[in-house]
Coordinates of C-alpha atoms in Angstrom, one line a residue:
Chain A
M1 CA 38.2 7.8 -12.2
A2 CA 37.9 10.9 -11.2
E3 CA 39.9 12.6 -8.5
H4 CA 39.3 13.5 -4.8
T5 CA 40.5 15.8 -2.6
S6 CA 38.5 16.0 0.6
R7 CA 39.1 13.0 2.8
I8 CA 35.7 10.8 3.6
G9 CA 35.5 8.8 6.6
F10 CA 32.8 5.9 7.4
I11 CA 32.2 3.9 10.5
G12 CA 30.5 1.3 9.8
L13 CA 31.2 -1.3 7.7
G14 CA 28.2 -3.8 8.4
I15 CA 26.3 -5.7 5.1
M16 CA 25.1 -1.9 4.2
G17 CA 28.1 0.3 5.2
A18 CA 30.5 -1.5 3.7
P19 CA 29.0 -2.0 -0.1
M20 CA 28.4 1.7 0.4
A21 CA 31.8 2.7 1.4
L22 CA 33.0 0.3 -1.6
N23 CA 31.0 2.2 -3.5
L24 CA 32.4 5.8 -2.5
I25 CA 36.5 3.6 -3.0
R26 CA 35.5 3.0 -6.6
A27 CA 34.2 6.8 -7.2
G28 CA 37.4 7.9 -6.7
Y29 CA 37.4 8.7 -2.6
S30 CA 40.1 7.8 -0.7
L31 CA 38.1 6.3 2.9
I32 CA 39.4 7.0 6.5
V33 CA 37.7 3.4 7.6
H34 CA 36.9 2.1 11.2
N35 CA 34.9 -1.0 12.2
R36 CA 34.2 -1.5 15.9
T37 CA 35.0 -5.3 15.5
R38 CA 38.2 -4.0 14.0
E39 CA 38.6 -7.0 11.3
K40 CA 35.9 -5.7 8.6
E41 CA 38.1 -3.5 8.2
A42 CA 40.5 -5.7 6.1
A43 CA 38.2 -5.8 2.4
L44 CA 38.1 -1.5 2.8
V45 CA 41.5 -1.6 3.6
A46 CA 42.9 -4.1 0.4
E47 CA 40.6 -2.0 -2.0
G48 CA 42.3 1.3 -0.8
A49 CA 41.6 2.2 2.0
Q50 CA 43.4 3.6 5.6
A51 CA 42.0 1.6 8.8
A52 CA 40.9 3.4 11.9
A53 CA 41.7 3.1 15.2
S54 CA 38.5 4.3 16.4
P55 CA 36.0 6.9 15.7
R56 CA 37.9 10.3 17.2
D57 CA 39.9 8.8 15.4
V58 CA 38.6 8.7 11.4
A59 CA 37.2 12.9 12.5
R60 CA 40.7 13.6 12.7
Q61 CA 42.1 12.7 9.7
A62 CA 39.0 12.8 7.4
D63 CA 36.3 15.9 6.6
V64 CA 33.2 14.2 5.8
V65 CA 32.8 11.9 8.4
I66 CA 29.8 9.3 7.2
T67 CA 28.2 6.5 10.2
M68 CA 26.6 3.4 9.0
L69 CA 25.1 1.9 12.0
P70 CA 23.2 -0.4 13.3
D71 CA 21.0 1.9 16.6
T72 CA 21.2 3.8 18.7
P73 CA 23.2 3.4 21.0
D74 CA 25.9 2.5 18.5
V75 CA 25.7 6.0 17.3
E76 CA 25.3 7.6 20.6
A77 CA 28.2 5.7 20.7
V78 CA 30.6 6.7 17.5
Y79 CA 29.0 10.7 17.8
F80 CA 29.4 11.1 21.8
G81 CA 31.2 8.2 23.5
P82 CA 34.8 8.5 24.6
E83 CA 36.0 7.6 21.7
G84 CA 33.8 9.2 19.9
I85 CA 33.5 11.7 16.9
F86 CA 33.4 14.5 18.5
Q87 CA 35.9 14.1 20.6
A88 CA 38.0 15.3 17.0
V89 CA 34.8 17.9 15.9
R90 CA 36.3 20.8 13.6
A91 CA 34.1 23.5 11.7
E92 CA 35.6 22.0 8.3
H93 CA 33.9 18.4 9.2
L94 CA 30.4 17.8 7.3
L95 CA 29.0 14.6 9.6
I96 CA 26.7 12.9 7.7
D97 CA 24.6 9.6 9.6
M98 CA 23.2 7.2 7.4
S99 CA 22.0 5.1 9.8
T100 CA 18.1 4.4 10.9
V101 CA 17.4 6.3 14.6
S102 CA 15.0 8.8 15.6
P103 CA 14.5 12.2 14.4
A104 CA 15.2 13.8 17.7
I105 CA 18.7 11.8 17.6
A106 CA 19.6 13.4 14.6
R107 CA 18.6 16.8 15.6
R108 CA 21.4 16.7 18.7
I109 CA 23.9 15.2 16.5
H110 CA 23.1 19.1 14.4
D111 CA 22.6 20.6 17.5
Q112 CA 26.5 19.8 18.5
A113 CA 27.4 19.8 14.9
V114 CA 27.0 23.7 14.8
L115 CA 28.4 23.6 18.7
A116 CA 31.7 23.7 16.8
G117 CA 31.3 25.6 13.4
A118 CA 30.9 22.2 11.9
E119 CA 27.5 20.8 9.5
S120 CA 25.7 17.7 10.3
L121 CA 23.1 15.7 8.4
D122 CA 20.6 13.0 9.1
A123 CA 20.0 10.9 5.1
P124 CA 19.7 6.9 6.3
V125 CA 18.4 4.9 3.0
S126 CA 16.1 2.1 1.8
G127 CA 16.7 0.1 -0.7
G128 CA 18.5 -3.0 1.6
D129 CA 21.8 -4.6 1.0
V130 CA 21.1 -5.0 -2.4
G131 CA 20.5 -1.8 -3.4
A132 CA 23.5 -0.7 -1.2
R133 CA 25.8 -2.8 -3.7
A134 CA 24.3 -1.8 -6.4
G135 CA 24.5 2.1 -5.6
T136 CA 20.9 2.9 -5.9
L137 CA 19.6 3.1 -2.7
S138 CA 17.0 5.6 -2.1
I139 CA 18.9 8.4 0.5
M140 CA 16.4 11.2 2.4
V141 CA 18.1 14.1 3.9
G142 CA 17.1 16.7 6.3
G143 CA 19.5 19.2 6.6
S144 CA 21.5 22.7 5.9
T145 CA 21.0 23.4 2.0
A146 CA 24.5 24.0 2.0
A147 CA 25.4 21.0 3.2
Y148 CA 23.1 18.6 1.4
E149 CA 25.2 20.3 -2.0
R150 CA 28.3 19.6 -0.4
A151 CA 27.4 15.9 0.7
Y152 CA 25.2 15.7 -2.8
P153 CA 28.3 13.7 -4.9
L154 CA 28.8 11.8 -2.1
F155 CA 25.2 10.0 -2.1
Q156 CA 25.2 9.6 -6.4
A157 CA 27.7 7.8 -5.6
M158 CA 26.2 5.9 -3.6
G159 CA 22.2 5.9 -4.0
K160 CA 20.4 6.6 -7.1
N161 CA 17.1 8.7 -5.1
I162 CA 18.0 11.0 -4.1
V163 CA 15.6 13.6 -1.9
H164 CA 16.4 16.4 0.2
L165 CA 13.6 16.9 2.9
G166 CA 13.9 19.4 5.1
D167 CA 15.6 20.6 8.2
A168 CA 18.1 18.5 10.4
G169 CA 16.3 15.9 11.8
A170 CA 14.0 15.9 7.9
G171 CA 15.2 12.5 6.1
Q172 CA 15.1 10.1 9.9
V173 CA 10.8 11.6 10.1
T174 CA 11.0 10.3 6.8
K175 CA 12.2 7.4 6.7
A176 CA 10.2 6.7 9.5
C177 CA 7.1 7.3 7.4
N178 CA 8.5 5.1 4.9
Q179 CA 8.7 2.3 7.4
I180 CA 5.2 2.9 8.1
V181 CA 4.4 2.6 5.2
V182 CA 5.4 -0.2 4.2
A183 CA 5.2 -2.3 7.4
L184 CA 0.9 -1.4 6.8
T185 CA 1.4 -2.1 3.7
I186 CA 1.9 -5.9 4.2
E187 CA 0.1 -6.4 6.7
A188 CA -2.8 -5.2 4.5
V189 CA -2.2 -7.5 1.9
G190 CA -1.5 -10.5 4.2
E191 CA -5.1 -9.8 5.6
A192 CA -6.5 -9.6 2.0
L193 CA -4.2 -12.5 0.9
V194 CA -4.9 -14.8 4.5
L195 CA -9.1 -14.0 3.4
A196 CA -8.5 -15.4 -0.2
Q197 CA -7.5 -18.2 1.3
K198 CA -9.2 -19.2 3.0
S199 CA -11.9 -18.0 1.4
G200 CA -11.0 -20.7 -1.5
V201 CA -10.0 -18.5 -4.3
D202 CA -6.7 -18.8 -5.3
P203 CA -4.0 -16.3 -3.4
H204 CA -2.0 -16.0 -7.3
R205 CA -5.0 -14.9 -9.0
V206 CA -5.8 -12.0 -6.4
R207 CA -2.3 -10.4 -5.8
Q208 CA -3.0 -10.6 -10.1
A209 CA -5.4 -8.9 -10.3
L210 CA -5.2 -6.5 -7.6
L211 CA -1.8 -5.5 -9.1
G212 CA -4.1 -3.8 -12.3
G213 CA -6.1 -1.5 -10.0
F214 CA -6.3 1.3 -7.2
A215 CA -4.8 -1.9 -4.9
Q216 CA -1.2 -1.9 -6.5
S217 CA 1.7 -1.5 -4.6
R218 CA 5.3 -2.4 -4.8
V219 CA 4.5 -4.5 -1.3
L220 CA 2.0 -6.6 -3.1
E221 CA 4.2 -6.6 -5.8
V222 CA 7.6 -7.8 -3.9
H223 CA 6.2 -9.0 -0.6
G224 CA 3.2 -10.5 -2.0
Q225 CA 5.4 -12.4 -4.2
R226 CA 7.2 -13.3 -1.7
A227 CA 4.4 -14.5 0.6
L228 CA 3.2 -16.8 -2.5
D229 CA 7.4 -18.5 -2.8
H230 CA 7.2 -19.0 0.8
Q231 CA 10.8 -16.6 0.9
Y232 CA 11.5 -15.5 4.2
D233 CA 15.4 -14.8 3.6
P234 CA 16.0 -11.8 4.3
G235 CA 15.8 -9.2 2.2
F236 CA 14.8 -6.8 5.4
R237 CA 15.0 -8.6 8.8
V238 CA 11.8 -8.0 11.2
R239 CA 14.2 -7.1 13.8
L240 CA 15.6 -3.6 12.6
H241 CA 11.7 -2.7 11.4
R242 CA 10.3 -3.2 14.6
K243 CA 12.9 -1.2 15.8
D244 CA 12.0 1.3 12.7
L245 CA 8.8 1.5 14.4
A246 CA 9.6 2.1 17.9
I247 CA 11.5 4.7 16.4
A248 CA 7.9 6.3 14.3
L249 CA 6.4 5.5 17.4
N250 CA 8.2 7.7 19.6
A251 CA 8.2 10.6 17.4
A252 CA 4.5 10.0 17.7
Q253 CA 4.0 10.0 21.0
D254 CA 5.9 12.9 21.5
L255 CA 4.7 15.1 19.1
G256 CA 0.7 13.9 19.6
V257 CA 0.2 11.7 16.4
S258 CA -2.3 8.5 17.4
T259 CA -0.5 5.8 15.0
P260 CA -2.4 2.6 16.1
V261 CA -2.7 0.6 13.2
T262 CA 1.1 1.3 13.5
A263 CA 1.4 0.7 17.1
L264 CA -0.6 -2.8 16.3
V265 CA 1.8 -3.3 13.4
H266 CA 4.8 -3.2 15.9
D267 CA 2.4 -5.6 18.7
M268 CA 2.8 -8.2 15.6
M269 CA 6.2 -7.8 15.2
N270 CA 7.0 -7.8 18.9
S271 CA 5.0 -11.3 18.7
L272 CA 6.9 -12.3 15.3
L273 CA 10.1 -11.7 17.7
A274 CA 9.2 -13.7 20.8
N275 CA 8.4 -17.2 18.1
G276 CA 12.6 -16.7 16.9
L277 CA 11.5 -14.9 13.8
G278 CA 13.1 -11.4 14.4
D279 CA 15.8 -12.5 10.9
R280 CA 13.2 -13.3 9.2
D281 CA 12.1 -11.2 5.9
H282 CA 9.6 -8.6 6.9
S283 CA 7.4 -10.4 4.8
I284 CA 6.7 -13.4 7.3
L285 CA 4.3 -11.2 9.3
I286 CA 2.1 -12.3 6.3
D287 CA 2.7 -15.9 6.8
E288 CA 1.8 -15.3 11.0
L289 CA -1.8 -14.2 9.7
A290 CA -2.2 -16.7 7.9
R291 CA -0.8 -19.2 11.4
R292 CA -3.6 -17.0 12.9
A293 CA -5.7 -18.5 10.4
N294 CA -4.9 -21.7 11.1
T295 CA -4.1 -21.7 6.6
E296 CA -1.6 -21.8 4.8
I297 CA -0.4 -19.1 1.9
R298 CA -0.1 -21.3 -1.5
Chain B
M1 CA -21.1 -1.3 -35.1
A2 CA -21.5 -5.2 -34.4
E3 CA -24.8 -7.1 -34.3
H4 CA -25.4 -8.9 -31.4
T5 CA -28.3 -11.8 -31.3
S6 CA -28.8 -12.2 -27.5
R7 CA -30.8 -9.8 -25.7
I8 CA -28.6 -8.6 -22.7
G9 CA -31.0 -7.3 -19.2
F10 CA -29.2 -4.8 -17.5
I11 CA -31.3 -3.8 -14.1
G12 CA -29.6 -1.6 -11.6
L13 CA -28.6 2.4 -13.4
G14 CA -27.0 4.7 -10.9
I15 CA -24.3 6.3 -11.4
M16 CA -22.0 2.8 -12.7
G17 CA -25.2 1.2 -14.2
A18 CA -26.4 4.1 -16.6
P19 CA -22.7 4.7 -18.2
M20 CA -22.0 0.6 -18.0
A21 CA -24.7 -0.1 -19.8
L22 CA -24.3 3.0 -22.3
N23 CA -21.2 1.1 -23.3
L24 CA -23.5 -1.7 -24.1
I25 CA -25.3 0.1 -26.4
R26 CA -23.3 1.5 -27.9
A27 CA -20.7 -1.6 -28.6
G28 CA -24.2 -2.6 -30.2
Y29 CA -26.5 -4.6 -28.0
S30 CA -30.1 -4.6 -27.7
L31 CA -30.9 -3.2 -24.5
I32 CA -33.6 -4.8 -21.5
V33 CA -33.2 -1.7 -18.9
H34 CA -35.0 -1.6 -15.7
N35 CA -34.4 0.9 -12.1
R36 CA -36.7 1.1 -9.4
T37 CA -37.2 4.2 -10.0
R38 CA -38.3 4.2 -13.1
E39 CA -37.1 7.1 -14.3
K40 CA -33.9 6.9 -14.7
E41 CA -34.8 4.5 -17.8
A42 CA -35.1 6.9 -19.7
A43 CA -31.8 8.9 -20.7
L44 CA -30.7 5.0 -22.0
V45 CA -34.3 4.3 -23.5
A46 CA -33.2 7.6 -25.5
E47 CA -30.3 5.7 -26.2
G48 CA -32.4 2.7 -28.1
A49 CA -32.9 0.5 -24.8
Q50 CA -36.5 -1.1 -23.9
A51 CA -37.4 -0.5 -21.0
A52 CA -39.0 -2.8 -19.0
A53 CA -41.6 -3.0 -15.5
S54 CA -40.3 -5.3 -13.1
P55 CA -36.5 -7.5 -12.5
R56 CA -39.5 -10.9 -13.9
D57 CA -40.2 -8.8 -16.9
V58 CA -36.6 -8.4 -17.7
A59 CA -35.7 -11.7 -17.4
R60 CA -38.4 -12.9 -19.4
Q61 CA -37.0 -10.7 -22.2
A62 CA -33.7 -11.1 -22.2
D63 CA -31.0 -14.4 -22.4
V64 CA -28.4 -12.1 -20.4
V65 CA -29.4 -10.7 -17.4
I66 CA -26.5 -7.8 -15.8
T67 CA -27.9 -6.3 -12.2
M68 CA -25.4 -3.6 -10.6
L69 CA -27.1 -2.2 -7.9
P70 CA -26.4 -0.6 -4.6
D71 CA -25.9 -2.8 -1.5
T72 CA -27.1 -6.4 -0.6
P73 CA -31.0 -5.7 0.5
D74 CA -31.2 -4.0 -3.5
V75 CA -29.8 -7.8 -4.8
E76 CA -32.1 -10.2 -2.4
A77 CA -35.1 -8.0 -3.6
V78 CA -33.9 -8.2 -6.6
Y79 CA -33.1 -11.8 -7.4
F80 CA -35.7 -13.8 -4.7
G81 CA -38.2 -10.8 -4.0
P82 CA -42.1 -11.5 -5.5
E83 CA -40.7 -9.4 -8.9
G84 CA -37.5 -10.8 -8.5
I85 CA -35.2 -12.3 -11.6
F86 CA -36.1 -16.1 -10.2
Q87 CA -38.9 -15.4 -10.7
A88 CA -39.0 -16.0 -15.0
V89 CA -35.4 -17.8 -14.9
R90 CA -34.9 -20.4 -18.2
A91 CA -31.7 -22.7 -18.8
E92 CA -30.9 -20.2 -21.2
H93 CA -29.9 -17.9 -18.8
L94 CA -26.8 -16.4 -18.2
L95 CA -27.1 -14.0 -15.1
I96 CA -24.2 -11.6 -14.2
D97 CA -23.8 -9.2 -10.9
M98 CA -21.7 -6.4 -11.1
S99 CA -22.6 -5.1 -7.7
T100 CA -20.4 -5.5 -4.6
V101 CA -21.9 -8.0 -2.0
S102 CA -21.0 -10.8 0.0
P103 CA -19.1 -14.2 -1.3
A104 CA -22.1 -16.5 0.1
I105 CA -24.7 -14.1 -1.9
A106 CA -22.8 -14.4 -5.1
R107 CA -23.2 -18.3 -4.0
R108 CA -27.1 -18.1 -2.9
I109 CA -27.7 -16.8 -6.6
H110 CA -25.4 -19.5 -8.5
D111 CA -26.8 -22.3 -6.6
Q112 CA -30.2 -21.1 -7.0
A113 CA -28.9 -20.4 -10.8
V114 CA -28.3 -24.1 -10.9
L115 CA -31.3 -25.2 -9.8
A116 CA -33.2 -24.4 -13.2
G117 CA -30.5 -25.1 -15.3
A118 CA -28.8 -21.5 -15.2
E119 CA -25.3 -20.3 -15.4
S120 CA -25.0 -17.3 -13.1
L121 CA -21.1 -15.4 -12.8
D122 CA -20.5 -13.0 -9.5
A123 CA -18.3 -10.0 -11.2
P124 CA -17.9 -6.9 -9.2
V125 CA -15.8 -4.1 -10.7
S126 CA -13.5 -1.5 -9.1
G127 CA -12.6 2.0 -11.1
G128 CA -15.7 4.2 -9.7
D129 CA -17.8 6.1 -12.1
V130 CA -14.9 7.7 -14.1
G131 CA -13.8 3.3 -15.2
A132 CA -17.7 3.4 -15.8
R133 CA -17.9 5.9 -18.0
A134 CA -14.4 5.2 -19.4
G135 CA -15.7 1.5 -20.0
T136 CA -12.2 0.8 -17.8
L137 CA -12.9 -1.3 -15.3
S138 CA -11.4 -3.5 -13.5
I139 CA -13.8 -6.3 -13.3
M140 CA -13.2 -9.5 -11.1
V141 CA -14.8 -12.7 -12.1
G142 CA -16.8 -15.7 -9.9
G143 CA -18.4 -18.5 -11.7
S144 CA -17.5 -21.9 -14.5
T145 CA -15.2 -21.2 -17.6
A146 CA -18.2 -21.8 -19.8
A147 CA -20.0 -19.0 -18.3
Y148 CA -16.7 -16.4 -17.9
E149 CA -16.0 -17.3 -21.7
R150 CA -20.2 -16.3 -22.5
A151 CA -20.2 -13.3 -20.5
Y152 CA -16.6 -11.9 -22.0
P153 CA -17.4 -10.1 -25.2
L154 CA -19.8 -8.0 -22.8
F155 CA -17.1 -7.9 -20.2
Q156 CA -14.9 -6.3 -22.7
A157 CA -17.1 -3.1 -23.6
M158 CA -17.4 -2.3 -19.3
G159 CA -13.9 -2.8 -18.7
K160 CA -10.4 -3.7 -19.2
N161 CA -8.7 -5.3 -16.3
I162 CA -11.3 -8.6 -16.6
V163 CA -9.8 -11.6 -14.4
H164 CA -11.4 -14.8 -14.3
L165 CA -10.5 -16.0 -10.3
G166 CA -12.5 -18.8 -9.6
D167 CA -15.7 -20.3 -9.0
A168 CA -18.7 -18.8 -8.7
G169 CA -18.0 -15.9 -4.9
A170 CA -14.2 -16.2 -6.0
G171 CA -15.0 -11.9 -7.9
Q172 CA -16.9 -11.1 -4.8
V173 CA -13.7 -12.8 -2.1
T174 CA -11.4 -10.7 -4.7
K175 CA -13.6 -7.4 -4.5
A176 CA -13.2 -7.7 -1.4
C177 CA -9.8 -8.5 -0.7
N178 CA -9.4 -5.3 -2.8
Q179 CA -11.0 -3.3 -0.5
I180 CA -9.1 -4.2 2.3
V181 CA -5.6 -3.9 1.1
V182 CA -7.0 0.0 -0.8
A183 CA -8.6 1.1 3.0
L184 CA -5.3 0.1 5.1
T185 CA -3.4 1.5 2.7
I186 CA -5.5 4.7 2.9
E187 CA -5.2 4.4 6.6
A188 CA -1.0 4.2 6.4
V189 CA -0.5 6.9 4.0
G190 CA -3.0 8.7 6.5
E191 CA -0.6 7.8 9.4
A192 CA 3.6 8.5 7.8
L193 CA 1.9 12.1 6.5
V194 CA 0.3 13.1 9.2
L195 CA 3.2 12.1 11.3
A196 CA 5.5 13.8 8.4
Q197 CA 3.1 17.3 8.8
K198 CA 3.6 17.5 13.2
S199 CA 7.5 16.5 12.6
G200 CA 7.0 19.7 10.7
V201 CA 8.4 18.1 7.7
D202 CA 6.5 18.7 4.1
P203 CA 4.0 15.9 3.6
H204 CA 3.8 17.0 0.1
R205 CA 8.1 16.1 -0.2
V206 CA 7.7 13.2 1.8
R207 CA 5.0 11.8 -0.6
Q208 CA 6.9 12.1 -3.5
A209 CA 10.2 10.4 -1.5
L210 CA 8.1 7.7 -0.3
L211 CA 6.7 6.7 -4.2
G212 CA 10.3 6.4 -4.5
G213 CA 10.9 3.2 -3.3
F214 CA 9.3 0.3 -1.5
A215 CA 6.2 2.3 0.1
Q216 CA 5.0 3.1 -3.3
S217 CA 1.3 2.5 -4.3
R218 CA -1.3 3.9 -6.5
V219 CA -3.0 4.9 -3.2
L220 CA 0.2 7.0 -2.0
E221 CA -0.1 8.7 -5.5
V222 CA -3.3 9.3 -5.5
H223 CA -5.4 9.5 -2.4
G224 CA -2.1 10.7 -0.9
Q225 CA -2.4 14.4 -3.6
R226 CA -6.3 13.8 -2.4
A227 CA -5.4 14.8 1.0
L228 CA -2.4 17.0 0.2
D229 CA -5.4 18.8 -1.9
H230 CA -8.0 18.4 0.6
Q231 CA -10.2 17.0 -2.2
Y232 CA -12.6 14.9 -0.8
D233 CA -15.5 15.6 -3.2
P234 CA -16.1 11.6 -4.0
G235 CA -14.1 9.5 -5.9
F236 CA -15.7 6.6 -3.6
R237 CA -17.5 7.2 -0.7
V238 CA -16.6 6.5 2.2
R239 CA -20.4 5.0 3.5
L240 CA -19.9 2.2 0.2
H241 CA -16.3 1.8 1.7
R242 CA -17.5 1.0 5.3
K243 CA -20.3 -1.1 3.7
D244 CA -17.2 -3.1 1.6
L245 CA -14.9 -3.0 4.7
A246 CA -18.5 -4.8 7.0
I247 CA -18.8 -8.0 4.1
A248 CA -14.9 -8.8 4.2
L249 CA -15.6 -9.1 7.8
N250 CA -19.0 -11.2 7.8
A251 CA -16.4 -13.3 5.8
A252 CA -14.0 -13.2 7.8
Q253 CA -15.7 -13.9 10.8
D254 CA -17.4 -17.0 9.3
L255 CA -13.3 -18.8 7.7
G256 CA -11.8 -16.9 11.1
V257 CA -9.4 -15.3 9.8
S258 CA -8.0 -12.8 11.8
T259 CA -8.2 -9.4 10.6
P260 CA -7.1 -6.6 12.8
V261 CA -6.8 -3.8 11.0
T262 CA -9.7 -4.2 8.6
A263 CA -11.4 -3.9 11.6
L264 CA -10.0 -1.2 13.1
V265 CA -10.3 0.6 9.9
H266 CA -14.5 -0.3 9.2
D267 CA -14.3 1.3 13.1
M268 CA -13.0 5.1 11.6
M269 CA -14.9 4.8 9.0
N270 CA -18.1 4.5 11.4
S271 CA -16.9 7.3 13.1
L272 CA -17.1 9.2 9.6
L273 CA -20.3 8.4 9.5
A274 CA -21.2 9.6 12.4
N275 CA -20.2 13.1 11.5
G276 CA -21.6 13.1 8.6
L277 CA -19.0 12.5 6.0
G278 CA -20.5 9.6 4.6
D279 CA -20.9 10.8 1.5
R280 CA -17.5 11.9 1.3
D281 CA -14.1 10.2 -0.8
H282 CA -12.5 7.8 1.6
S283 CA -9.4 9.8 1.6
I284 CA -10.4 11.4 3.9
L285 CA -9.5 9.1 6.6
I286 CA -6.4 11.2 6.1
D287 CA -8.0 14.1 6.9
E288 CA -9.9 12.7 10.0
L289 CA -6.1 10.5 10.8
A290 CA -4.6 14.6 11.4
R291 CA -8.0 16.2 13.3
R292 CA -7.0 13.7 15.9
A293 CA -3.8 14.7 15.8
N294 CA -4.8 18.4 16.5
T295 CA -2.8 19.2 13.0
E296 CA -3.7 19.5 9.1
I297 CA -2.1 18.4 6.7
R298 CA -1.2 21.9 4.0

């Protein structure tokens, strides 16, 4: 096991954060952890981490602070709140937000960090809890090259496909782009498979045939198979994907970008939530398209 | 070179049909060819094919008749017209329509063939003129297993990924599904890359990052690169893709399938045609999304 001198703070020990923190411990890092629901710290403490009472406490003790939080209000509270990271920020700090939030928030954290002489990175991930546990996350990074290089060994402990996209916010922009493409490709696969089903053509065979040509995608492969198997345990929840599309739509609105299909699929996800399906896998969009056509993929 | 006893008719020697017919000749088949613009027969005759004056003449002399035509009215004329194939149909005939038309027309040809004791297959392709020349087309086949097995060696001379999808019409249904997925994935990639561009994040890097995860697709790979290079020489023409989406939308309407995004992308292709871009590659949809956001992918 490697030894590292800098102390790493990790805030947010949910379904993603906990295994990411664990991978850092296993790579030889000393961790100071915090979670709003404090009981969740215990599992990491059992692995050698130290618990801290607040984000501010984490920042006091650590040189690098990583955050992995569910949504924008959580990130705002953890960074800017009265017990937040910025109450204890120092010039030595590297702040890495790996949550998925808007590029605007990433830039706000960055500006505030710079004011204190510190550094920050936005580094949202994809790959889900499976990737988090396996240490194979894709990590999309925005921020300075110096900060990126400083963080790189940490990213290596948590992910595999690590890409530096540009300045502050570029990681979140890329994540938003990723979520647009995934959502719209699920919709594409859904419209096609439902048409096949209702035409009396076996959607299993259609999926197989389409994988051999220009219609090929990871979504057709993975989510197409999920729809055929009616396997909608998450995976990636509709609720979270809807949140990510809302981030994309807000960014698009700020910039004057026409994203008609993102808006439409966001709206369909609203409908899934309204029908109590927010905690199912996002591929259930295909099932909803089948329902609208009064059929079932089988 | 193999020798084959049955004589193969081939009608429609355009950008796709001509190289497909040539591949059959090179595989050792005796061809009887016909094209509405008769001069196009000359190149195939120079390779050993025999010319025939009409589709009816082709059917008289051949046991298997393959058609590869641009659009529905052409297929209707060639099969059902006064000089059409059905004027000379015999029980020995296997009729193979490799054009992209509606499943309804494929079933109509099939029913008429069955009345004469003959067989038919719908066998639309994907892979474009490049695939046609290289003999690497994907071929999506609908019809009886017996007819499929009879045609299989011919398909092998023209394609690589050959799939039997089901009864008459199943090939066309699958092709429609393929065209839905490709069109909607281009839209997905477009909305994402334009958002990246307007956010000031390099779309080359975003494409590269997204290829490593669930957003991966052949379209992101190939058409994404085309958009970055502004390389809109076809490829596959907007005009033809719009036609294919119209087939899909008609089928969806007949069956009561909700395909909101297919309808929207079809509408965007209308707009491309109205602006004189019908003969550009379909990836120019990405360029149009950029234009709507008053930017340019670069």
